[in-house]
Every structure is written in C-alpha cells, then in structure tokens.
Amino acid sequence: KQEVTQIPAALSVPEGENLVLNCSFTDSAIYNLQWFRQDPGKGLTSLLLIQSSQREQTSGRLNASLDKSSGRSTLYIAASQPGDSATYLCAVYGGTSYGKLTFGQGTILTVHP
Amino acid sequence: EAGVTQSPTHLIKTRGQQATLRCSPISGHTSVYWYQQALGLGLQFLLWYDEGEERNRGNFPPRFSGRQFPNYSSELNVNALELEDSALYLCASSLGGVSYQETQYFGPGTRLLVL
C-alpha cells in the first residue's frame, strides 16, 4: 500500500526566504508525482507535475525534483512571499494505486511580512 | 475555458439522510475522480469513473456510490449519512483513458455538514 509522508508538517518563515518542502513515498513504481497548493476551505491548484522519467520541473519561483529510486521529492520555493501562504500537498499516481492519487498530509506554510 | 465545477458549494443534512453531490469536468475530459477531505484525515480517494464506468474504488462503505453520465458529468451519492461523513468533497477530472501521465484538475469542492 502506497504511503506518502510530508515533512515538515508546518513551516513559518519571513518573507524573502528560500525554502524546501519534503515528500517521501513508499512504493517507487509511480507514474508521476504532483505538487498542489490548497488555500483554506478551497480546492486544489496543481503547481507542478513530474513524470516518472523526469528528474525535475520548474515553474516561476517553484522547482520540484524527483528521485524515484529513493522515493523522495522536494519542492523548492525561491524568494517566498506572503501570498505563498497555503497548505502544500504532494501526491503520487500509479503503481499499486491504480487510477488514484495518494496524498501526503501536507505542509502548512506561513510566510510573514 | 471553464474548470471543474461542483454543486452545491455547501450542504447541510441530518444523520440518516441522503446527500447528492454533482461535478462537471473540464470539457474534453472523460475521467472524473472523487476525494474526501475530512478534518484530520487528509485527502482520501473515493471513486474513479471513466467513460461511464467505475474503474476503481477507495476503502469506503457501499453507502458511498456514484455514477457518470453520457456527458461525463458525475454524481456522488452518500446514503444513511453519519456524523463522520462531514467533510470537503473534491471532484477532479483528467483526459482519462490510459493517459496515466495526465494531471488531475480539481474543482472547488462541496462542503458537507452532517448534524
């Protein structure tokens, strides 16, 4: 059974800092890994999708890496801003989890001015 | 282009009643997924529909059921509601079929409160 763990559970940083969110998964036979953002009480916004054959993806100030063999991914946020405050969720697709995303519990990020 | 839409945004029911939640996927998407986000439990997979067929089901009791219509919209039904069914229910869609590499796009959710 696929399990996804995110560390840290919560993070509070001053504006402008570079930060790293971590995600690990137990079954390396995945098709892809996605990072999502969720604002309080809202749905999910997809940030980055990394295919199993890729090592990293970049979008603006966000960079996500994937090390499938070790079951790890990191989301790097450069020059954080208060608007980045949200819950960040990591999810994997594939392997024994046919047709569904398996989510981590999320990292609650607060960026204060 | 419109994203995934869900209705209603909020739903209040009492224990034992039935709830019906609706989802319209992005145009061109044939796969619809349902997830439950209960407080403290994280996001859990409920159901996956593709081309009108149920393809996979999460670890939920049979009183959670659904269907997908010919226009690819979907309905989630929860019978005999229990207090612990209170949660945010999220619907997602993707191009579906065997496109395992596709992103799932999420709707804003329906918040169900069972009293």
Tab-separated table of C-alpha atoms in Angstrom:
chain	number	residue	atom	x	y	z
A	1	LYS	CA	0.000	0.000	0.000
A	2	GLN	CA	1.397	3.376	-1.052
A	3	GLU	CA	2.075	5.815	1.772
A	4	VAL	CA	3.130	9.436	1.332
A	5	THR	CA	4.780	11.462	4.087
A	6	GLN	CA	5.464	15.187	4.087
A	7	ILE	CA	7.951	16.984	6.285
A	8	PRO	CA	7.677	19.424	7.961
A	9	ALA	CA	4.007	19.468	8.944
A	10	ALA	CA	4.167	23.240	9.355
A	11	LEU	CA	6.659	25.941	8.479
A	12	SER	CA	6.746	29.653	9.313
A	13	VAL	CA	9.296	31.865	7.571
A	14	PRO	CA	9.915	35.575	6.984
A	15	GLU	CA	9.276	36.986	3.549
A	16	GLY	CA	12.141	36.565	1.103
A	17	GLU	CA	13.484	33.266	2.383
A	18	ASN	CA	14.149	30.302	0.136
A	19	LEU	CA	12.558	27.150	1.468
A	20	VAL	CA	12.317	23.419	0.841
A	21	LEU	CA	9.348	21.133	1.409
A	22	ASN	CA	9.932	17.392	1.510
A	23	CYS	CA	7.837	14.458	0.357
A	24	SER	CA	8.606	10.747	0.567
A	25	PHE	CA	6.686	7.733	-0.743
A	26	THR	CA	6.996	4.031	-0.046
A	27	ASP	CA	6.254	2.450	-3.464
A	28	SER	CA	8.652	3.689	-6.144
A	29	ALA	CA	6.580	2.219	-9.006
A	30	ILE	CA	4.817	5.514	-9.723
A	31	TYR	CA	3.767	7.124	-12.999
A	32	ASN	CA	4.046	10.687	-11.781
A	33	LEU	CA	4.159	12.966	-8.758
A	34	GLN	CA	2.266	16.224	-8.358
A	35	TRP	CA	2.586	19.149	-6.016
A	36	PHE	CA	-0.615	21.023	-5.182
A	37	ARG	CA	-1.474	24.141	-3.260
A	38	GLN	CA	-4.624	24.433	-1.164
A	39	ASP	CA	-5.904	27.673	0.319
A	40	PRO	CA	-8.130	27.379	3.432
A	41	GLY	CA	-11.506	25.822	2.618
A	42	LYS	CA	-10.763	25.725	-1.102
A	43	GLY	CA	-9.988	23.155	-3.758
A	44	LEU	CA	-6.543	22.192	-5.014
A	45	THR	CA	-4.395	24.060	-7.509
A	46	SER	CA	-1.839	21.970	-9.384
A	47	LEU	CA	1.608	23.527	-9.173
A	48	LEU	CA	3.931	21.038	-10.834
A	49	LEU	CA	3.676	17.561	-12.338
A	50	ILE	CA	6.809	15.425	-12.643
A	51	GLN	CA	6.636	12.320	-14.811
A	52	SER	CA	8.406	9.220	-13.519
A	53	SER	CA	11.073	9.588	-16.223
A	54	GLN	CA	11.877	13.187	-15.241
A	55	ARG	CA	14.168	14.492	-12.535
A	56	GLU	CA	12.729	17.970	-12.061
A	57	GLN	CA	10.217	20.568	-13.181
A	58	THR	CA	10.267	24.330	-12.825
A	59	SER	CA	7.563	26.966	-12.865
A	60	GLY	CA	8.498	30.518	-11.954
A	61	ARG	CA	9.828	30.532	-8.390
A	62	LEU	CA	8.969	26.862	-7.896
A	63	ASN	CA	11.223	23.916	-8.601
A	64	ALA	CA	10.322	20.328	-7.860
A	65	SER	CA	12.710	17.403	-8.009
A	66	LEU	CA	12.027	13.683	-8.061
A	67	ASP	CA	14.289	10.811	-7.014
A	68	LYS	CA	12.081	7.842	-7.816
A	69	SER	CA	14.514	5.166	-6.703
A	70	SER	CA	14.798	6.598	-3.216
A	71	GLY	CA	11.108	7.571	-3.062
A	72	ARG	CA	11.655	11.268	-2.484
A	73	SER	CA	10.629	14.620	-3.902
A	74	THR	CA	11.358	18.173	-2.847
A	75	LEU	CA	9.571	21.416	-3.642
A	76	TYR	CA	11.840	24.441	-3.602
A	77	ILE	CA	10.237	27.885	-3.293
A	78	ALA	CA	12.532	30.803	-4.017
A	79	ALA	CA	12.129	34.263	-2.513
A	80	SER	CA	8.961	33.415	-0.587
A	81	GLN	CA	6.110	35.932	-0.403
A	82	PRO	CA	3.109	36.278	1.962
A	83	GLY	CA	0.887	35.174	-0.930
A	84	ASP	CA	2.643	31.798	-0.864
A	85	SER	CA	0.988	31.053	2.481
A	86	ALA	CA	-1.118	27.917	1.995
A	87	THR	CA	-1.050	24.167	2.507
A	88	TYR	CA	1.197	22.332	0.062
A	89	LEU	CA	0.277	18.772	-0.810
A	90	CYS	CA	2.335	16.121	-2.507
A	91	ALA	CA	0.544	13.308	-4.358
A	92	VAL	CA	1.726	10.265	-6.293
A	93	TYR	CA	-0.084	8.406	-9.068
A	94	GLY	CA	0.359	4.852	-10.218
A	95	GLY	CA	1.970	1.656	-9.055
A	96	THR	CA	-0.478	-0.245	-6.898
A	97	SER	CA	-2.609	2.900	-6.549
A	98	TYR	CA	-4.364	2.362	-9.874
A	99	GLY	CA	-6.387	5.362	-11.006
A	100	LYS	CA	-5.994	7.418	-7.876
A	101	LEU	CA	-3.731	9.989	-6.339
A	102	THR	CA	-2.301	9.145	-2.928
A	103	PHE	CA	-1.747	12.305	-0.928
A	104	GLY	CA	0.521	13.263	1.900
A	105	GLN	CA	-0.874	15.110	4.905
A	106	GLY	CA	0.522	18.401	3.653
A	107	THR	CA	2.831	21.143	4.861
A	108	ILE	CA	1.169	24.298	6.192
A	109	LEU	CA	3.310	27.228	5.081
A	110	THR	CA	3.067	30.694	6.599
A	111	VAL	CA	5.170	33.494	5.123
A	112	HIS	CA	5.061	36.611	7.277
A	113	PRO	CA	5.953	40.103	6.070
B	1	GLU	CA	-12.120	27.593	-20.645
B	2	ALA	CA	-14.194	26.609	-17.626
B	3	GLY	CA	-12.578	24.493	-14.952
B	4	VAL	CA	-14.109	21.692	-12.933
B	5	THR	CA	-17.347	22.820	-11.329
B	6	GLN	CA	-19.125	21.349	-8.334
B	7	SER	CA	-22.533	21.911	-6.797
B	8	PRO	CA	-23.717	22.737	-4.273
B	9	THR	CA	-20.896	24.610	-2.552
B	10	HIS	CA	-22.331	23.810	0.869
B	11	LEU	CA	-24.779	21.139	2.004
B	12	ILE	CA	-26.284	20.598	5.440
B	13	LYS	CA	-28.007	17.310	6.219
B	14	THR	CA	-29.042	15.380	9.276
B	15	ARG	CA	-27.885	11.925	10.238
B	16	GLY	CA	-29.606	9.185	8.240
B	17	GLN	CA	-30.456	11.385	5.258
B	18	GLN	CA	-29.038	11.074	1.759
B	19	ALA	CA	-26.739	13.596	0.074
B	20	THR	CA	-26.173	14.089	-3.658
B	21	LEU	CA	-23.127	15.989	-4.893
B	22	ARG	CA	-22.533	16.939	-8.517
B	23	CYS	CA	-19.470	17.528	-10.643
B	24	SER	CA	-18.895	18.763	-14.192
B	25	PRO	CA	-15.459	18.013	-15.646
B	26	ILE	CA	-13.381	20.192	-17.908
B	27	SER	CA	-14.598	19.967	-21.490
B	28	GLY	CA	-12.880	17.067	-23.241
B	29	HIS	CA	-12.065	15.209	-20.037
B	30	THR	CA	-13.600	11.756	-19.690
B	31	SER	CA	-12.287	10.762	-16.263
B	32	VAL	CA	-13.807	12.005	-13.024
B	33	TYR	CA	-12.404	11.319	-9.570
B	34	TRP	CA	-13.960	11.890	-6.139
B	35	TYR	CA	-11.961	12.507	-2.972
B	36	GLN	CA	-12.954	13.113	0.637
B	37	GLN	CA	-11.051	15.555	2.832
B	38	ALA	CA	-12.191	15.088	6.408
B	39	LEU	CA	-10.666	17.063	9.248
B	40	GLY	CA	-7.507	15.380	10.444
B	41	LEU	CA	-7.655	12.559	7.887
B	42	GLY	CA	-6.208	14.182	4.805
B	43	LEU	CA	-7.366	13.610	1.247
B	44	GLN	CA	-8.657	10.129	0.597
B	45	PHE	CA	-9.628	8.628	-2.762
B	46	LEU	CA	-13.285	7.647	-3.092
B	47	LEU	CA	-14.145	6.759	-6.698
B	48	TRP	CA	-12.869	6.955	-10.250
B	49	TYR	CA	-15.150	6.993	-13.299
B	50	ASP	CA	-14.019	6.871	-16.909
B	51	GLU	CA	-16.237	6.661	-19.990
B	52	GLY	CA	-19.254	5.959	-17.788
B	53	GLU	CA	-17.698	3.023	-15.937
B	54	GLU	CA	-16.472	2.773	-12.357
B	55	ARG	CA	-12.743	1.983	-12.673
B	56	ASN	CA	-11.592	1.981	-9.074
B	57	ARG	CA	-12.954	2.489	-5.620
B	58	GLY	CA	-11.346	3.541	-2.369
B	59	ASN	CA	-11.799	1.975	1.041
B	60	PHE	CA	-15.274	3.363	1.729
B	61	PRO	CA	-18.525	1.556	2.604
B	62	PRO	CA	-21.117	0.803	-0.111
B	63	ARG	CA	-23.331	3.667	1.028
B	64	PHE	CA	-20.902	5.855	-0.920
B	65	SER	CA	-21.822	5.415	-4.571
B	66	GLY	CA	-21.913	7.394	-7.750
B	67	ARG	CA	-22.321	7.410	-11.457
B	68	GLN	CA	-21.070	9.132	-14.566
B	69	PHE	CA	-23.453	10.409	-17.186
B	70	PRO	CA	-23.039	10.329	-21.014
B	71	ASN	CA	-21.855	13.970	-20.925
B	72	TYR	CA	-19.122	12.840	-18.440
B	73	SER	CA	-20.558	14.778	-15.514
B	74	SER	CA	-20.795	12.799	-12.320
B	75	GLU	CA	-22.838	12.417	-9.187
B	76	LEU	CA	-21.709	11.204	-5.771
B	77	ASN	CA	-24.406	9.827	-3.507
B	78	VAL	CA	-23.961	9.228	0.185
B	79	ASN	CA	-26.760	7.259	1.828
B	80	ALA	CA	-27.576	6.892	5.528
B	81	LEU	CA	-25.379	9.856	6.438
B	82	GLU	CA	-23.244	9.620	9.544
B	83	LEU	CA	-21.657	12.449	11.516
B	84	GLU	CA	-18.180	11.416	10.341
B	85	ASP	CA	-19.213	11.966	6.707
B	86	SER	CA	-18.836	15.703	7.353
B	87	ALA	CA	-16.013	16.742	5.057
B	88	LEU	CA	-14.975	18.647	1.967
B	89	TYR	CA	-15.694	16.502	-1.088
B	90	LEU	CA	-13.450	17.274	-4.030
B	91	CYS	CA	-14.002	16.269	-7.615
B	92	ALA	CA	-11.209	16.153	-10.186
B	93	SER	CA	-11.082	15.438	-13.890
B	94	SER	CA	-8.441	14.362	-16.385
B	95	LEU	CA	-8.203	13.325	-20.004
B	96	GLY	CA	-8.640	9.788	-18.786
B	97	GLY	CA	-8.408	6.519	-20.657
B	98	VAL	CA	-4.890	5.154	-20.462
B	99	SER	CA	-3.348	8.609	-20.185
B	100	TYR	CA	-1.663	7.853	-16.885
B	101	GLN	CA	0.588	10.836	-17.300
B	102	GLU	CA	-2.194	13.365	-17.136
B	103	THR	CA	-2.710	15.971	-14.438
B	104	GLN	CA	-5.881	15.812	-12.393
B	105	TYR	CA	-7.620	19.184	-12.187
B	106	PHE	CA	-9.642	19.821	-9.071
B	107	GLY	CA	-12.889	21.662	-8.502
B	108	PRO	CA	-13.607	23.971	-5.543
B	109	GLY	CA	-15.356	21.245	-3.542
B	110	THR	CA	-18.644	20.718	-1.754
B	111	ARG	CA	-18.593	21.117	1.997
B	112	LEU	CA	-20.972	18.616	3.573
B	113	LEU	CA	-22.037	19.061	7.170
B	114	VAL	CA	-23.988	16.275	8.868
B	115	LEU	CA	-25.830	17.256	12.037
